[in-house]
Coordinates of C-alpha atoms in Angstrom, one line a residue:
X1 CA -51.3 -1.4 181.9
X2 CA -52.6 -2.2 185.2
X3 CA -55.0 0.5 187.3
X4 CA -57.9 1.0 188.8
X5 CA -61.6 2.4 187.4
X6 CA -64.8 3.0 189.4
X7 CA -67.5 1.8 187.4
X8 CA -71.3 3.6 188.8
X9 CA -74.1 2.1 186.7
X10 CA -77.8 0.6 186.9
X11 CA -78.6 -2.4 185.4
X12 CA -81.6 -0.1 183.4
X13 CA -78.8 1.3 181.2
X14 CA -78.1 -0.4 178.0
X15 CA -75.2 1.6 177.7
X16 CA -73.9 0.3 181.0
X17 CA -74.1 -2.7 179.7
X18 CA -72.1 -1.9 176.4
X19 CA -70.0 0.0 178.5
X20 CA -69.2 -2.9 180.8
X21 CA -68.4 -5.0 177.8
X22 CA -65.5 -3.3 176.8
X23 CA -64.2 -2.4 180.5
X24 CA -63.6 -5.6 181.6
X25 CA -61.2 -6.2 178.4
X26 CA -58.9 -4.1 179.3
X27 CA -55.8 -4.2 182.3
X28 CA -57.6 -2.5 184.9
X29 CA -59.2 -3.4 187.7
X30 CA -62.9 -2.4 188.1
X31 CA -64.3 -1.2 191.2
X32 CA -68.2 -1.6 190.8
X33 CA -70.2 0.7 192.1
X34 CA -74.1 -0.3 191.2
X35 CA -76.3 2.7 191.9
X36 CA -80.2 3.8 191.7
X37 CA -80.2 6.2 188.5
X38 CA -83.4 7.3 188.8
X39 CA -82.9 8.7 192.0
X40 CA -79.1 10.0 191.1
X41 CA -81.2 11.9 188.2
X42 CA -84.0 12.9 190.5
X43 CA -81.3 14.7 192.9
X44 CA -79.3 16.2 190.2
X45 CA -82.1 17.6 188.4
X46 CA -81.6 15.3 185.4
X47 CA -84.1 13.8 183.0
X48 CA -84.4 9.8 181.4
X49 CA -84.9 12.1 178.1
X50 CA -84.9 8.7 176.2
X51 CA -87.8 7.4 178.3
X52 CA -89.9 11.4 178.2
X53 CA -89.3 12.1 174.8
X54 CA -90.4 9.7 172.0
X55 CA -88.0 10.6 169.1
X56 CA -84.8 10.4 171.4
X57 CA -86.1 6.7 172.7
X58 CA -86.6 5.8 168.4
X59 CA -82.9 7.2 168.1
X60 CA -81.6 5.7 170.8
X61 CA -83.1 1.9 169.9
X62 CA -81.2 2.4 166.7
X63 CA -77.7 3.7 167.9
X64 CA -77.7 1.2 170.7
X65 CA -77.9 -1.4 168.0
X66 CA -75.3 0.2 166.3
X67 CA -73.0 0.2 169.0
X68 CA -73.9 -3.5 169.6
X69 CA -72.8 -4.7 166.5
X70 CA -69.4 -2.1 166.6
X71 CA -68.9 -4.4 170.2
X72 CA -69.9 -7.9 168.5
X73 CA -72.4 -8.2 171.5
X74 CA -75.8 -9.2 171.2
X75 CA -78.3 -7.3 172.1
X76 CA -82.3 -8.5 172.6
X77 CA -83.6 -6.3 175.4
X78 CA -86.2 -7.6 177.7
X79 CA -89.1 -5.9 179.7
X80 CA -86.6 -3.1 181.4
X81 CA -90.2 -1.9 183.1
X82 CA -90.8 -4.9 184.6
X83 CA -87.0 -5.7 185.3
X84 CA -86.4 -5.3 189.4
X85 CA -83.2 -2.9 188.9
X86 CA -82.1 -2.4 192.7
X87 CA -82.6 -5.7 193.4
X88 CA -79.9 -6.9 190.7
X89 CA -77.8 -3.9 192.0
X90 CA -78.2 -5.5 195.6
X91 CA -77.3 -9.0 193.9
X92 CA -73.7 -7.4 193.5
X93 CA -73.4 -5.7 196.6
X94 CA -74.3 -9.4 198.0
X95 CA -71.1 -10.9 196.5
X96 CA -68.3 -12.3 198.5
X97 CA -65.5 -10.8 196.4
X98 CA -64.7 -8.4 193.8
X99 CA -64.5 -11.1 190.9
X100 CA -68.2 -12.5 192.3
X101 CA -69.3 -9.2 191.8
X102 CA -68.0 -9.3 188.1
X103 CA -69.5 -12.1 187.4
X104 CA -72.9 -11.4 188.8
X105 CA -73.2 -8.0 186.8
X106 CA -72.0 -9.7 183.4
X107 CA -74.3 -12.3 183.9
X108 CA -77.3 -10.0 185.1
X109 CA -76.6 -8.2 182.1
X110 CA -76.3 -10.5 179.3
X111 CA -79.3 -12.5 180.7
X112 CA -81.4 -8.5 180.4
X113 CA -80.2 -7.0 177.5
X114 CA -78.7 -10.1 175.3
X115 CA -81.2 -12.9 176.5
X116 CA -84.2 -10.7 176.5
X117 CA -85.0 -12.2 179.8
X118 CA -87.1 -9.9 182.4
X119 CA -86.2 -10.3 186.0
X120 CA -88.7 -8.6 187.6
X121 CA -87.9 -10.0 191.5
X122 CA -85.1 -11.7 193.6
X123 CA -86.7 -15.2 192.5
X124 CA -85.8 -14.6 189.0
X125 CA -82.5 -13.0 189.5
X126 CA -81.4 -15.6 191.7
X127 CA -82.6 -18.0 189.0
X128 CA -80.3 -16.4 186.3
X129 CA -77.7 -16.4 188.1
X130 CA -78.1 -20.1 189.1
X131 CA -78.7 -20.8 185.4
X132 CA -75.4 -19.1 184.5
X133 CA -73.4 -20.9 186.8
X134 CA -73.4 -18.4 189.9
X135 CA -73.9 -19.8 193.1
X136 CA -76.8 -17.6 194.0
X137 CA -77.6 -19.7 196.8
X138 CA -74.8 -17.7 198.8
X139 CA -76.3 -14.2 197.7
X140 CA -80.3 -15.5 198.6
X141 CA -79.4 -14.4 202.3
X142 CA -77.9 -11.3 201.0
X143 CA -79.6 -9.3 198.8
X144 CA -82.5 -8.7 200.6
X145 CA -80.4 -7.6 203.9
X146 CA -81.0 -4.0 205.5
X147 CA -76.9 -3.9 204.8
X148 CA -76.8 -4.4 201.5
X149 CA -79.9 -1.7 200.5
X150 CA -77.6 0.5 202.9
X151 CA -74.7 -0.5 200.6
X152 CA -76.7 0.9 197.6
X153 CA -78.1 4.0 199.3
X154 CA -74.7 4.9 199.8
X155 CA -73.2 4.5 196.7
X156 CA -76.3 6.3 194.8
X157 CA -75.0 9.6 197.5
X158 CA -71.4 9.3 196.2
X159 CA -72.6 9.3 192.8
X160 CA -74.9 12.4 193.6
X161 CA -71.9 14.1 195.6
X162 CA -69.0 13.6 192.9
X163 CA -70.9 14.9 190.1
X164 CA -72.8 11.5 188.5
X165 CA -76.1 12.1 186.4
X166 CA -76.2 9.4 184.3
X167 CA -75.5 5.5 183.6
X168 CA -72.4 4.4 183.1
X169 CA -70.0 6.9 184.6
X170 CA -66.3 6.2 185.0
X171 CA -63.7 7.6 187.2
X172 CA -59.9 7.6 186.5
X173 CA -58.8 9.0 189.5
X174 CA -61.1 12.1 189.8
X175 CA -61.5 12.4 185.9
X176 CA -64.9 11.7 185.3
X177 CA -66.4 10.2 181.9
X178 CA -69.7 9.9 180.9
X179 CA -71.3 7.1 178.6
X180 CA -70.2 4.0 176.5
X181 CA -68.6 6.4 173.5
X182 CA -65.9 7.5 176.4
X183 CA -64.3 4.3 176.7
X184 CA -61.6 5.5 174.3
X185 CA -61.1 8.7 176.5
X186 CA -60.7 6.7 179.8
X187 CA -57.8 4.6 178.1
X188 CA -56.1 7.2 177.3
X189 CA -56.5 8.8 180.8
X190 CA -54.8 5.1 181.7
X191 CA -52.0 5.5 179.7
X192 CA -51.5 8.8 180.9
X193 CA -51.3 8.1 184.2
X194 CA -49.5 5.3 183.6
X195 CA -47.0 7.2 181.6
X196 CA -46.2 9.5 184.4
X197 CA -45.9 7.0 187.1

């Protein structure tokens, strides 16, 4: 099958990142939408309950290890405090193309949450990206520009106006799924749709 998917996500959510590994197996074509979470959360009313309540961050340290080893992907978390999220969300945004953009999230991601690296400014991301084979010397210019922090302002309001409230969140069309363990659903919604076409 070949589609479309909008992919909204921070680079602070593991399951994003587990997420993203399965999405970009599959026929579709992504449309990446990097967003601020906290501040989609904030708006909504939502709460990081796995960063305010100690036995849900335990759990969740545990099934996101699980979930690592269903995918076959490694997972060695860095410092996600220290980590500079909105400035690897700019990094995509920067991007000349669609497929850059790929490639700058799967690296960002691997080098955070496989890696264990912490990239806690433009320096280091920049770095990473050089180091996996990204010319980041196109995105220095970039990430930092007024249009590109308007670029992610406005994608963490459409996530606020369509309903996001947490990281990853994937439209089909205007179905809306929540979270790593729907990547079955949204296949399905591809088939169907691709079914009736």
């Amino acid at each position: 099958m070949t589609s479309a998917i909008e992919f909204f996500y921070d680079f602070r959510s593991p399951y994003s990142y587990l997420a993203y590994t399965q999405l970009r197996l599959m026929d579709v074509s992504i449309v990446l939408k990097p967003m601020q979470i906290l501040k989609v959360m904030e708006r909504v009313g939502n709460v990081p309950t796995t960063i305010t309540c100690a036995a849900k961050g335990r759990y969740a340290r545990t099934d996101l290890g699980r979930w690592a080893q269903r995918y076959g992907v490694m997972l060695n978390p860095s410092d996600m405090k220290a980590n500079d999220g909105d400035a690897m969300s700019r990094a995509v945004l920067a991007a000349a193309t669609p497929e850059a953009a790929a490639d700058v999230t799967l690296a960002l991601y691997r080098a955070i949450w496989s890696n264990g690296e912490t990239l806690a400014g433009t320096d280091a991301i920049l770095a990473a990206l050089a180091g996996a084979g990204i010319d980041a010397a196109g995105l220095a210019e970039a990430i930092n520009a007024p249009e590109t922090t308007a670029r992610l302002e406005a994608n963490t309001d459409e996530a606020v106006e369509r309903g996001v409230f947490g990281s990853p969140t994937i439209f089909v069309g205007d179905a809306m799924f929540f979270g790593n363990d729907r990547v079955e659903f949204v296949r399905e919604e591809l088939a169907r749709l691709e079914q009736g076409a």
